[in-house]
Structures are given as structure tokens and as C-alpha cells.
């Protein structure tokens, strides 16, 4: 009898554990096969199978999906406790040629078919349809346009689509609707639709390591701008200079606008304020395109801001930052601003919806991968004898007579156009502390024998140095001789851009 009791006890444990095991967490290996439309439409989901982890930010809970080759989906929380389950249903296969499929996860509740969502909830208000679109699978390197896929979201919160969904996809990605879309009740503001981004377990994104910030918010509050003083540059050719005493200068297309900077608001690691013309009442804004605002525009202000390195893009609520900092396959609101940035409103807009230009500290621009002008004068290259970034024709725009145009070739040979002067060799370029460069033209000289008349100064776009403040610092420049000792110096710009 005792043996029978022990047997029955063991049997009951086996039965109980067996009942729970079908819903316990079991990791599923990915098949690592190319997506097969024919297999999927026939009910074979092997090419989608695997374990998928959600991309999460600070204080967010991770969700886990497992998909088997039969299309069974289980949703687990970060403790690997099951939250819900269902089966994959293909809602639209006409997008397959673009590299993605539109699906839903069908669950059963009280005998009724319901949608299952990424958060583990099951639909309550909406009637299930096999054509429901709430789970999107994108194959790596697929043709993808975030704004054309047709994601569902609440019209009252249209920005949500940009905060939750990557702009570029290079690896297999699942984008799963997080919550049910509430029915319109004719009043109030319905909850927005959110999306959760999933990647295969071994393909989770890594956040970049931000450059250490020297920003001193306490000093800035006391109108000491030393920690942001210096030259800032924009990849499109705009330049901005901050002085420690609160003055600012904006340069673009040969236009220089000077004004004052007054910061008034600190929100987390974002500092907002005004750049413009100071009046008795307020600061009339100066915009990045060179325009000056109207008298009444000073009331709203906040056309300039500083964002500290390490801030997340979505937290700023400035969508113009997405194109610069959003990582491929990454959730925009989780992308990190990896260096200090200065932003300046681009132009006047009656509804204050103008985008802003984004500026980087000049010394960090060379680390910025998306600089559009690859031909910007490279002082480090010149020091090493690489003249590729200064090759071409240079001249004084307002006077292109004899002596005012030169040509430089890839070997550093300088020729005066229209003159019978012999060719001169540029050599021994040195890097100055202000990020400009100075070299010698004429192989008969060295740094012990050269006189200032045979100096050649190289000043990259975005660099403003003492003695030539009135030049266009948004462009590369060349100046001959000693800059500070010339009152009528000629400034050479590229003529073949």
C-alpha cells in the first residue's frame, strides 16, 4: 500500500509538471534560413522561428517572444513568465516583395478569437479579423520606408510612430503593436498606439558610448558660457561661435549675424534660451538661415538650446535629431546623443514649427560619420603631406585679376594663374592650436630661414581665428603672409566648388 501511495504521488507530480511545462519558457533556436513566402503561406513558419527580445530603455521591462515552426507564439515577461499565447496569421502577403510581412497573433479568450499584443494583453473592445495588422516582420536589409508601411496609430499622437519604430532596418526585426487601439467614443483623447521592437536574441542592439561632456550647467545658469565657448559646426556648412561672456556669432553663406545668448530654462540636461538682438524688453531672435525675427517674436524665444552628451533622442521631443542620431534597427526614443550639441532654429515660422540646425563642437566634427562635405580642408592630412583636400582653384572672389588666383595640385605644387612666376612647393605644414594650419611655400625655405611673406595659412570651414574675423568662416580659406600683421590681406576661397 505504501508503495502504491508513493507511485501515485510521483505520478501526480509528473502530471502537474506536465500541465505546466507546455507554457513554461523554452528557448527556440533560430533556423537561420532566408524568409520563405511559400512555406509561410502553407503554414510552415520555420524561417520566422526563434527567440526574440524587445529593445528596452531605462526603467522599461523586457518582453520575450518565442515562435516555433508551426507559428505558435508565446509572450513572456522579463522573468520568463508566460503572459499570453496565440498563433501567427498572415494578414497581407502583398508586401513580401519588399521584404516584409504583415501579420497578427490570434488568441482565444472565453471561446472567442482575440488579438494578442506585445505587452501580453488580449484584445477587449475590437472584434478579431484575420486581416488585422499588428505584427510586422521585416527581413534584414529589406526595402523599408517607415512612413509608407501603414502602421496604425492614434491621430492624436502621430509622433508615437516616430518614437517607437526604427527608420532603417538592416537585420531581421519584428515590430509588434503593444496595446489594443481603443474604440472612438466621440469624446476625450484615446490612448495612443505604441509599438515594441524585437530582434533575435543574438542580434540585440548595443548603445554607443557617449563622449564625455564638459558642459557645466551651474556656470551657464550664472551666465558664464566658458564650458560651451568656441566654434561649433553643422554638416551643411553653417557655423556658430560662442563666447564665454554670452556673445554669439552665426555664419552662413558669407553672412555673419552677431547677437547675445541668454539661457533661461534648464530641463534635465537640456538648456534652452534665446540668441538674437538684445532690446530693453527681450531678445529678438536671429535664425540659422541669417534672418532676424520680428519684434513680437522675442516673446516666445527659445531659439537656441544646448543638449548634453548622453541624452536620449526621443526624450528631447525634437524629431530633427532623428536623422542624425537614430541608429539603424534602433528605437528612436532609445537612441543616444553621443556628444554635446547646440541647436539653432533654422528660420521664422508663424506656428513655431521650424526645424533647427544641429551644431557640434568643432573638435568633434571629424569623429562625426555623416559630415556631408568630404572635401573639407584637412589640416592633419596637410601636416602629413596629403594635399588632396586643398586640390583645385582658389581665388579672391571680388577681384580675380593677376595674383588673385592660384591652383594647387595633389603634390602640393602651387601655381599663380595668369602669372609668369615659377611654381612653388608647399611643405612643412604645422597644426595651430586654433585648428588652422600654417606652412611654407617655396622649397628654398625652412622654418629657420623663412620670412612671413612666404607663409601660407590654411583655415578650414568652421574655424574663426584672430585677425580674420570678417571672412566667411563657413568656407575653407587660404591666406598668405602673417595674418595679424596685414590690414589689407587677401582671402582666397575655392573657385571650383
Short mmCIF file of C-alpha atoms in Angstrom, two decimals:
data_model
loop_
_atom_site.label_atom_id
_atom_site.label_comp_id
_atom_site.label_asym_id
_atom_site.label_seq_id
_atom_site.Cartn_x
_atom_site.Cartn_y
_atom_site.Cartn_z
CA UNK A 1 0.00 0.00 0.00
CA UNK A 2 2.84 2.32 0.89
CA UNK A 3 4.44 1.62 -2.47
CA UNK A 4 1.15 2.45 -4.24
CA UNK A 5 0.92 5.81 -2.43
CA UNK A 6 4.47 6.71 -3.39
CA UNK A 7 3.74 5.75 -7.00
CA UNK A 8 0.55 7.83 -7.08
CA UNK A 9 2.40 10.77 -5.52
CA UNK A 10 5.12 10.64 -8.16
CA UNK A 11 2.53 10.26 -10.90
CA UNK A 12 0.63 13.34 -9.70
CA UNK A 13 3.84 15.39 -9.70
CA UNK A 14 4.59 14.26 -13.26
CA UNK A 15 1.06 15.12 -14.38
CA UNK A 16 1.14 18.54 -12.72
CA UNK A 17 4.58 19.36 -14.08
CA UNK A 18 3.48 18.17 -17.50
CA UNK A 19 0.49 20.51 -17.41
CA UNK A 20 2.74 23.48 -16.65
CA UNK A 21 5.61 22.56 -18.94
CA UNK A 22 3.75 23.37 -22.16
CA UNK A 23 3.55 27.03 -21.12
CA UNK A 24 6.94 27.31 -19.45
CA UNK A 25 9.77 29.21 -21.09
CA UNK A 26 11.77 27.18 -23.59
CA UNK A 27 14.28 28.96 -25.78
CA UNK A 28 13.86 28.24 -29.50
CA UNK A 29 16.87 28.37 -31.79
CA UNK A 30 16.56 30.41 -34.99
CA UNK A 31 16.61 28.40 -38.22
CA UNK A 32 18.95 30.95 -39.86
CA UNK A 33 17.21 30.47 -43.19
CA UNK A 34 16.08 33.06 -45.72
CA UNK A 35 12.43 34.03 -45.40
CA UNK A 36 10.24 31.71 -47.49
CA UNK A 37 6.90 33.06 -48.61
CA UNK A 38 5.65 29.73 -49.94
CA UNK A 39 6.48 27.95 -46.68
CA UNK A 40 4.82 30.61 -44.56
CA UNK A 41 1.64 30.67 -46.63
CA UNK A 42 1.46 26.89 -46.33
CA UNK A 43 1.69 27.14 -42.54
CA UNK A 44 5.40 26.43 -42.12
CA UNK A 45 6.91 29.29 -40.07
CA UNK A 46 10.37 27.78 -39.68
CA UNK A 47 12.12 30.81 -41.24
CA UNK A 48 10.47 33.05 -38.62
CA UNK A 49 11.05 30.72 -35.72
CA UNK A 50 13.34 31.62 -32.84
CA UNK A 51 13.55 33.61 -29.62
CA UNK A 52 13.05 37.36 -29.90
CA UNK A 53 13.92 40.02 -27.29
CA UNK A 54 12.45 43.51 -27.10
CA UNK A 55 14.64 46.61 -27.24
CA UNK A 56 14.28 48.40 -23.91
CA UNK A 57 15.33 51.64 -22.32
CA UNK A 58 15.87 52.75 -18.75
CA UNK A 59 13.17 51.51 -16.35
CA UNK A 60 11.44 49.53 -19.12
CA UNK A 61 10.63 45.84 -18.77
CA UNK A 62 11.83 43.47 -21.45
CA UNK A 63 9.39 41.19 -23.24
CA UNK A 64 10.34 37.92 -24.90
CA UNK A 65 8.65 36.14 -27.81
CA UNK A 66 9.15 32.55 -28.82
CA UNK A 67 7.92 31.41 -32.24
CA UNK A 68 8.03 27.77 -33.32
CA UNK A 69 7.87 26.41 -36.85
CA UNK A 70 4.12 25.81 -36.57
CA UNK A 71 3.60 29.52 -35.91
CA UNK A 72 2.78 29.19 -32.21
CA UNK A 73 3.70 32.40 -30.38
CA UNK A 74 4.26 32.78 -26.66
CA UNK A 75 4.73 36.11 -24.90
CA UNK A 76 6.90 36.15 -21.76
CA UNK A 77 7.90 38.91 -19.36
CA UNK A 78 11.47 39.56 -18.23
CA UNK A 79 11.09 36.91 -15.52
CA UNK A 80 10.25 34.43 -18.29
CA UNK A 81 6.70 34.05 -17.01
CA UNK A 82 4.15 33.47 -19.75
CA UNK A 83 1.76 36.39 -20.29
CA UNK A 84 -0.17 35.09 -23.28
CA UNK A 85 -0.04 32.90 -26.35
CA UNK A 86 -1.57 32.58 -29.79
CA UNK A 87 -0.89 31.64 -33.38
CA UNK A 88 0.54 33.64 -36.27
CA UNK A 89 -1.85 34.67 -39.04
CA UNK A 90 -0.63 36.35 -42.25
CA UNK A 91 -2.85 39.38 -42.84
CA UNK A 92 -1.18 40.68 -46.01
CA UNK A 93 1.39 38.93 -48.17
CA UNK A 94 1.45 41.53 -50.97
CA UNK A 95 4.36 43.28 -49.26
CA UNK A 96 6.60 40.22 -49.40
CA UNK A 97 8.48 41.52 -52.45
CA UNK A 98 9.54 44.48 -50.29
CA UNK A 99 10.97 42.16 -47.67
CA UNK A 100 8.31 42.20 -45.01
CA UNK A 101 5.09 40.53 -43.95
CA UNK A 102 2.08 41.95 -42.13
CA UNK A 103 0.56 39.59 -39.57
CA UNK A 104 -1.35 39.29 -36.32
CA UNK A 105 -1.33 36.89 -33.37
CA UNK A 106 -4.68 35.20 -32.83
CA UNK A 107 -5.57 34.09 -29.34
CA UNK A 108 -8.66 32.53 -27.77
CA UNK A 109 -10.47 34.00 -24.78
CA UNK A 110 -13.68 32.50 -23.44
CA UNK A 111 -14.16 30.71 -26.74
CA UNK A 112 -13.77 33.89 -28.80
CA UNK A 113 -10.94 34.84 -31.15
CA UNK A 114 -8.99 37.89 -29.95
CA UNK A 115 -5.79 39.67 -30.89
CA UNK A 116 -2.77 39.13 -28.66
CA UNK A 117 -0.44 42.14 -28.24
CA UNK A 118 3.24 42.62 -27.42
CA UNK A 119 2.57 43.57 -23.80
CA UNK A 120 0.82 40.24 -23.28
CA UNK A 121 -2.66 41.74 -23.20
CA UNK A 122 -5.53 40.29 -25.19
CA UNK A 123 -7.96 42.45 -27.14
CA UNK A 124 -11.11 43.55 -25.33
CA UNK A 125 -13.05 46.01 -27.47
CA UNK A 126 -12.08 45.21 -31.07
CA UNK A 127 -13.52 42.24 -32.94
CA UNK A 128 -10.81 39.97 -34.31
CA UNK A 129 -10.26 39.73 -38.08
CA UNK A 130 -7.68 37.69 -39.95
CA UNK A 131 -6.83 40.93 -41.79
CA UNK A 132 -5.81 42.75 -38.59
CA UNK A 133 -2.37 44.36 -38.88
CA UNK A 134 -0.48 44.47 -35.61
CA UNK A 135 2.69 42.41 -36.11
CA UNK A 136 5.20 43.28 -38.82
CA UNK A 137 8.17 41.13 -39.76
CA UNK A 138 11.00 42.84 -41.67
CA UNK A 139 13.74 40.80 -43.21
CA UNK A 140 17.27 42.16 -42.81
CA UNK A 141 18.23 44.81 -45.42
CA UNK A 142 14.67 44.93 -46.73
CA UNK A 143 13.22 47.81 -48.68
CA UNK A 144 11.69 49.83 -45.90
CA UNK A 145 10.03 53.21 -45.61
CA UNK A 146 8.68 53.78 -42.13
CA UNK A 147 6.10 56.31 -43.28
CA UNK A 148 4.67 54.10 -46.06
CA UNK A 149 4.23 50.78 -44.29
CA UNK A 150 0.88 51.75 -42.79
CA UNK A 151 1.45 51.34 -39.08
CA UNK A 152 -1.68 52.03 -37.08
CA UNK A 153 -1.56 54.81 -34.51
CA UNK A 154 -3.83 57.33 -32.85
CA UNK A 155 -4.25 60.58 -34.79
CA UNK A 156 -3.97 62.47 -31.52
CA UNK A 157 -0.45 61.16 -31.03
CA UNK A 158 1.07 60.94 -34.50
CA UNK A 159 4.58 61.42 -33.13
CA UNK A 160 4.34 58.00 -31.49
CA UNK A 161 5.06 56.30 -34.80
CA UNK A 162 8.44 58.03 -34.93
CA UNK A 163 9.32 57.40 -31.31
CA UNK A 164 8.68 53.65 -31.45
CA UNK A 165 9.73 52.46 -34.91
CA UNK A 166 13.22 52.36 -36.50
CA UNK A 167 13.78 54.41 -39.61
CA UNK A 168 16.25 51.97 -41.18
CA UNK A 169 16.29 48.20 -40.86
CA UNK A 170 19.36 46.10 -41.63
CA UNK A 171 18.60 42.91 -39.67
CA UNK A 172 15.57 40.74 -39.01
CA UNK A 173 13.11 42.79 -36.99
CA UNK A 174 9.66 42.25 -35.52
CA UNK A 175 7.55 45.31 -34.78
CA UNK A 176 4.64 44.29 -32.59
CA UNK A 177 1.73 46.51 -31.58
CA UNK A 178 1.92 46.88 -27.81
CA UNK A 179 -1.69 47.61 -26.96
CA UNK A 180 -5.17 47.48 -28.46
CA UNK A 181 -6.41 50.52 -30.32
CA UNK A 182 -9.35 51.87 -28.31
CA UNK A 183 -12.65 52.48 -29.99
CA UNK A 184 -13.53 56.09 -30.75
CA UNK A 185 -16.11 57.24 -28.22
CA UNK A 186 -16.64 60.71 -29.67
CA UNK A 187 -15.11 62.46 -26.67
CA UNK A 188 -11.82 62.63 -24.86
CA UNK A 189 -8.44 61.65 -26.20
CA UNK A 190 -7.95 57.91 -26.77
CA UNK A 191 -4.78 56.22 -25.59
CA UNK A 192 -2.07 56.25 -28.25
CA UNK A 193 -0.93 53.11 -30.02
CA UNK A 194 2.61 52.04 -29.12
CA UNK A 195 4.90 49.54 -30.78
CA UNK A 196 7.61 47.27 -29.40
CA UNK A 197 10.67 46.37 -31.48
CA UNK A 198 12.04 42.82 -31.21
CA UNK A 199 15.29 41.36 -32.50
CA UNK A 200 16.61 37.85 -32.42
CA UNK A 201 18.34 37.12 -29.12
CA UNK A 202 21.85 37.24 -30.59
CA UNK A 203 21.22 40.43 -32.57
CA UNK A 204 20.25 42.90 -29.86
CA UNK A 205 21.46 46.47 -30.36
CA UNK A 206 24.33 47.99 -28.42
CA UNK A 207 24.06 51.62 -27.39
CA UNK A 208 27.03 53.85 -28.30
CA UNK A 209 29.31 55.16 -25.58
CA UNK A 210 28.77 58.94 -25.37
CA UNK A 211 31.74 61.31 -25.48
CA UNK A 212 32.35 62.77 -22.03
CA UNK A 213 30.68 66.16 -21.70
CA UNK A 214 32.45 69.27 -20.38
CA UNK A 215 29.16 71.10 -20.04
CA UNK A 216 28.88 72.99 -16.74
CA UNK A 217 25.22 73.74 -16.17
CA UNK A 218 25.80 75.66 -12.92
CA UNK A 219 28.20 78.04 -14.67
CA UNK A 220 25.78 78.52 -17.57
CA UNK A 221 23.00 79.40 -15.11
CA UNK A 222 25.30 82.16 -13.84
CA UNK A 223 25.88 83.43 -17.39
CA UNK A 224 29.36 82.00 -17.66
CA UNK A 225 29.45 80.17 -21.00
CA UNK A 226 33.07 79.03 -20.78
CA UNK A 227 32.12 75.36 -20.94
CA UNK A 228 30.44 75.82 -24.34
CA UNK A 229 32.67 78.62 -25.69
CA UNK A 230 34.34 78.03 -29.04
CA UNK A 231 33.46 77.08 -32.59
CA UNK A 232 30.52 74.83 -33.41
CA UNK A 233 29.86 73.44 -36.86
CA UNK A 234 26.97 71.96 -38.79
CA UNK A 235 27.48 69.33 -41.54
CA UNK A 236 25.65 71.57 -44.04
CA UNK A 237 28.22 74.38 -43.75
CA UNK A 238 26.69 76.52 -41.00
CA UNK A 239 29.00 77.70 -38.24
CA UNK A 240 28.31 79.16 -34.82
CA UNK A 241 30.70 80.72 -32.33
CA UNK A 242 30.03 81.07 -28.61
CA UNK A 243 31.96 83.48 -26.42
CA UNK A 244 32.27 82.88 -22.68
CA UNK A 245 30.79 86.31 -21.93
CA UNK A 246 27.49 85.45 -23.63
CA UNK A 247 28.03 86.74 -27.14
CA UNK A 248 27.30 84.59 -30.18
CA UNK A 249 28.00 84.69 -33.92
CA UNK A 250 26.20 82.80 -36.65
CA UNK A 251 27.87 82.28 -40.06
CA UNK A 252 26.26 81.01 -43.25
CA UNK A 253 26.73 81.74 -46.98
CA UNK A 254 29.03 84.68 -46.27
CA UNK A 255 26.58 86.23 -43.83
CA UNK A 256 27.57 86.90 -40.21
CA UNK A 257 24.99 87.65 -37.56
CA UNK A 258 26.11 88.75 -34.10
CA UNK A 259 23.93 88.71 -31.03
CA UNK A 260 23.67 87.78 -27.38
CA UNK A 261 22.89 84.40 -25.85
CA UNK A 262 20.63 84.28 -22.83
CA UNK A 263 19.71 80.90 -21.40
CA UNK A 264 16.59 80.89 -19.27
CA UNK A 265 15.43 77.29 -18.80
CA UNK A 266 17.14 74.08 -17.70
CA UNK A 267 15.20 70.85 -18.23
CA UNK A 268 17.16 67.76 -17.23
CA UNK A 269 20.31 68.02 -19.38
CA UNK A 270 18.80 70.40 -21.93
CA UNK A 271 19.35 74.16 -21.66
CA UNK A 272 17.05 76.49 -23.58
CA UNK A 273 17.28 80.19 -24.28
CA UNK A 274 17.49 83.00 -26.81
CA UNK A 275 20.05 84.07 -29.38
CA UNK A 276 19.48 87.41 -31.04
CA UNK A 277 19.41 91.19 -30.79
CA UNK A 278 19.02 92.48 -27.26
CA UNK A 279 16.35 95.13 -26.62
CA UNK A 280 15.05 96.63 -23.41
CA UNK A 281 12.19 94.13 -23.33
CA UNK A 282 13.54 90.90 -24.83
CA UNK A 283 15.86 89.26 -27.33
CA UNK A 284 14.72 89.41 -30.96
CA UNK A 285 15.69 86.02 -32.45
CA UNK A 286 18.39 85.51 -35.07
CA UNK A 287 17.82 82.36 -37.12
CA UNK A 288 20.35 79.92 -38.57
CA UNK A 289 19.49 80.97 -42.13
CA UNK A 290 20.55 84.55 -41.30
CA UNK A 291 17.10 86.07 -40.92
CA UNK A 292 16.23 88.31 -37.99
CA UNK A 293 12.86 87.83 -36.33
CA UNK A 294 10.17 90.38 -35.79
CA UNK A 295 9.90 92.42 -32.61
CA UNK A 296 7.00 90.27 -31.37
CA UNK A 297 8.94 87.01 -31.92
CA UNK A 298 11.05 87.75 -28.89
CA UNK A 299 8.08 86.93 -26.66
CA UNK A 300 8.25 83.20 -27.46
CA UNK A 301 12.01 82.90 -27.86
CA UNK A 302 13.93 79.72 -27.04
CA UNK A 303 15.51 79.53 -30.48
CA UNK A 304 18.78 78.11 -29.11
CA UNK A 305 19.45 75.10 -26.93
CA UNK A 306 22.32 73.01 -25.67
CA UNK A 307 21.81 69.25 -25.23
CA UNK A 308 24.27 67.38 -23.06
CA UNK A 309 26.02 64.26 -24.32
CA UNK A 310 24.22 61.13 -23.17
CA UNK A 311 20.67 62.43 -23.56
CA UNK A 312 18.29 60.14 -25.47
CA UNK A 313 16.89 61.40 -28.76
CA UNK A 314 13.24 60.67 -28.02
CA UNK A 315 13.43 62.41 -24.65
CA UNK A 316 14.18 65.71 -26.39
CA UNK A 317 10.95 65.55 -28.43
CA UNK A 318 12.90 67.15 -31.30
CA UNK A 319 12.34 64.97 -34.35
CA UNK A 320 15.00 66.80 -36.38
CA UNK A 321 17.58 64.98 -34.27
CA UNK A 322 16.41 61.57 -35.51
CA UNK A 323 18.14 61.78 -38.88
CA UNK A 324 21.48 62.42 -37.17
CA UNK A 325 21.48 60.16 -34.13
CA UNK A 326 18.97 57.41 -34.84
CA UNK A 327 20.81 54.10 -35.17
CA UNK A 328 19.80 51.53 -37.81
CA UNK A 329 17.39 49.00 -36.31
CA UNK A 330 17.14 51.15 -33.18
CA UNK A 331 14.12 52.62 -31.46
CA UNK A 332 14.38 56.41 -31.94
CA UNK A 333 13.43 57.20 -28.36
CA UNK A 334 16.28 54.94 -27.18
CA UNK A 335 18.95 56.39 -29.48
CA UNK A 336 21.63 58.35 -27.62
CA UNK A 337 23.01 61.80 -28.41
CA UNK A 338 26.64 60.77 -28.10
CA UNK A 339 28.20 64.25 -27.88
CA UNK A 340 27.19 67.77 -26.79
CA UNK A 341 25.10 69.54 -29.42
CA UNK A 342 23.92 73.09 -29.97
CA UNK A 343 20.72 73.66 -31.93
CA UNK A 344 19.52 76.89 -33.52
CA UNK A 345 16.09 77.42 -35.07
CA UNK A 346 16.53 77.46 -38.84
CA UNK A 347 14.00 80.08 -39.91
CA UNK A 348 10.94 82.02 -38.87
CA UNK A 349 7.73 80.01 -38.78
CA UNK A 350 4.41 81.55 -37.85
CA UNK A 351 3.43 78.46 -35.84
CA UNK A 352 6.88 77.95 -34.31
CA UNK A 353 7.31 74.62 -36.11
CA UNK A 354 10.59 75.40 -37.84
CA UNK A 355 13.23 72.67 -37.55
CA UNK A 356 16.59 73.52 -36.06
CA UNK A 357 20.13 73.21 -37.33
CA UNK A 358 22.32 70.92 -35.24
CA UNK A 359 25.88 72.02 -34.42
CA UNK A 360 28.78 70.01 -32.99
CA UNK A 361 31.89 71.18 -31.23
CA UNK A 362 34.41 71.71 -33.99
CA UNK A 363 36.99 69.37 -32.45
CA UNK A 364 34.40 66.56 -32.52
CA UNK A 365 33.27 67.06 -36.11
CA UNK A 366 35.98 64.79 -37.53
CA UNK A 367 34.55 61.97 -35.39
CA UNK A 368 31.09 62.59 -36.83
CA UNK A 369 30.49 59.98 -39.52
CA UNK A 370 27.83 61.81 -41.51
CA UNK A 371 29.69 65.01 -42.46
CA UNK A 372 28.39 65.68 -45.95
CA UNK A 373 31.32 67.63 -47.36
CA UNK A 374 34.13 65.12 -47.60
CA UNK A 375 36.39 67.75 -49.19
CA UNK A 376 36.66 69.97 -46.12
CA UNK A 377 40.24 71.09 -45.66
CA UNK A 378 42.03 68.51 -43.52
CA UNK A 379 44.87 70.05 -41.52
CA UNK A 380 46.07 66.70 -40.18
CA UNK A 381 46.39 65.49 -43.77
CA UNK A 382 48.34 68.60 -44.81
CA UNK A 383 50.76 68.06 -41.93
CA UNK A 384 51.40 64.55 -43.30
CA UNK A 385 51.92 65.87 -46.85
CA UNK A 386 48.44 64.88 -48.12
CA UNK A 387 47.15 67.84 -50.17
CA UNK A 388 44.03 66.10 -51.55
CA UNK A 389 41.63 68.31 -49.56
CA UNK A 390 43.05 71.56 -50.97
CA UNK A 391 43.46 70.50 -54.61
CA UNK A 392 41.79 72.91 -57.03
CA UNK A 393 41.50 76.58 -57.94
CA UNK A 394 41.40 79.26 -55.27
CA UNK A 395 40.88 82.98 -55.61
CA UNK A 396 39.73 86.29 -54.20
CA UNK A 397 36.04 86.35 -55.25
CA UNK A 398 35.76 90.13 -55.59
CA UNK A 399 38.98 90.51 -57.59
CA UNK A 400 40.22 87.66 -59.77
CA UNK A 401 42.95 89.54 -61.58
CA UNK A 402 46.63 88.57 -61.75
CA UNK A 403 47.94 87.48 -58.38
CA UNK A 404 44.48 86.76 -57.04
CA UNK A 405 44.02 83.21 -58.34
CA UNK A 406 46.05 80.10 -57.57
CA UNK A 407 45.95 76.42 -58.37
CA UNK A 408 47.16 73.64 -56.05
CA UNK A 409 47.71 70.09 -57.25
CA UNK A 410 47.79 66.80 -55.38
CA UNK A 411 51.57 67.08 -54.81
CA UNK A 412 51.25 70.47 -53.11
CA UNK A 413 52.57 72.43 -56.10
CA UNK A 414 51.18 75.98 -56.08
CA UNK A 415 50.79 77.94 -59.34
CA UNK A 416 49.80 81.61 -59.68
CA UNK A 417 47.25 81.68 -62.52
CA UNK A 418 48.00 84.29 -65.22
CA UNK A 419 51.43 84.98 -63.81
CA UNK A 420 54.88 84.00 -65.05
CA UNK A 421 56.00 83.29 -61.50
CA UNK A 422 57.58 79.88 -61.04
CA UNK A 423 55.68 77.07 -59.39
CA UNK A 424 56.16 76.90 -55.64
CA UNK A 425 56.17 73.83 -53.42
CA UNK A 426 54.06 73.87 -50.25
CA UNK A 427 55.75 71.99 -47.40
CA UNK A 428 56.28 71.66 -43.64
CA UNK A 429 52.67 72.46 -42.68
CA UNK A 430 52.15 72.76 -38.92
CA UNK A 431 48.94 72.40 -36.91
CA UNK A 432 47.99 75.53 -34.93
CA UNK A 433 46.20 75.42 -31.60
CA UNK A 434 43.08 77.05 -33.10
CA UNK A 435 42.68 74.17 -35.63
CA UNK A 436 44.11 76.16 -38.53
CA UNK A 437 47.39 75.29 -40.23
CA UNK A 438 50.43 77.22 -41.40
CA UNK A 439 53.01 76.11 -43.93
CA UNK A 440 55.81 77.36 -46.19
CA UNK A 441 55.64 77.85 -49.96
CA UNK A 442 58.99 77.73 -51.66
CA UNK A 443 61.31 74.72 -51.30
CA UNK A 444 64.30 77.00 -50.75
CA UNK A 445 62.99 77.92 -47.30
CA UNK A 446 62.65 76.06 -44.00
CA UNK A 447 61.29 77.18 -40.63
CA UNK A 448 64.66 78.69 -39.68
CA UNK A 449 65.10 80.77 -42.83
CA UNK A 450 61.57 81.59 -43.97
CA UNK A 451 60.14 85.12 -43.70
CA UNK A 452 56.45 85.89 -43.10
CA UNK A 453 55.97 86.75 -46.79
CA UNK A 454 56.31 83.04 -47.60
CA UNK A 455 53.80 81.80 -45.03
CA UNK A 456 50.67 80.08 -46.34
CA UNK A 457 47.79 79.79 -43.86
CA UNK A 458 45.12 77.11 -44.18
CA UNK A 459 41.84 77.82 -42.38
CA UNK A 460 39.15 75.09 -42.58
CA UNK A 461 35.44 75.84 -42.74
CA UNK A 462 34.06 76.47 -39.27
CA UNK A 463 37.30 77.86 -37.88
CA UNK A 464 37.36 81.55 -36.99
CA UNK A 465 40.81 82.78 -35.97
CA UNK A 466 42.12 86.05 -34.62
CA UNK A 467 42.90 88.52 -37.37
CA UNK A 468 40.39 87.37 -39.95
CA UNK A 469 37.05 87.61 -38.14
CA UNK A 470 35.37 89.26 -41.15
CA UNK A 471 35.95 86.37 -43.54
CA UNK A 472 33.33 83.72 -44.30
CA UNK A 473 34.20 81.04 -41.76
CA UNK A 474 31.61 78.66 -43.23
CA UNK A 475 34.10 78.05 -46.06
CA UNK A 476 37.69 76.83 -46.39
CA UNK A 477 40.17 79.72 -46.78
CA UNK A 478 43.80 80.36 -47.65
CA UNK A 479 45.70 83.47 -46.60
CA UNK A 480 49.30 84.31 -47.49
CA UNK A 481 51.72 86.03 -45.12
CA UNK A 482 51.33 86.93 -41.46
CA UNK A 483 47.61 87.24 -40.77
CA UNK A 484 47.73 89.55 -37.75
CA UNK A 485 50.18 92.00 -39.35
CA UNK A 486 48.20 92.58 -42.53
CA UNK A 487 45.47 95.18 -42.76
CA UNK A 488 44.68 94.52 -46.43
CA UNK A 489 45.23 90.77 -46.61
CA UNK A 490 43.66 88.83 -49.47
CA UNK A 491 41.48 85.88 -48.54
CA UNK A 492 41.36 83.06 -51.05
CA UNK A 493 38.27 80.81 -51.33
CA UNK A 494 37.62 77.77 -53.52
CA UNK A 495 36.51 78.81 -57.02
CA UNK A 496 35.72 75.35 -58.34
CA UNK A 497 33.13 74.17 -55.80
#
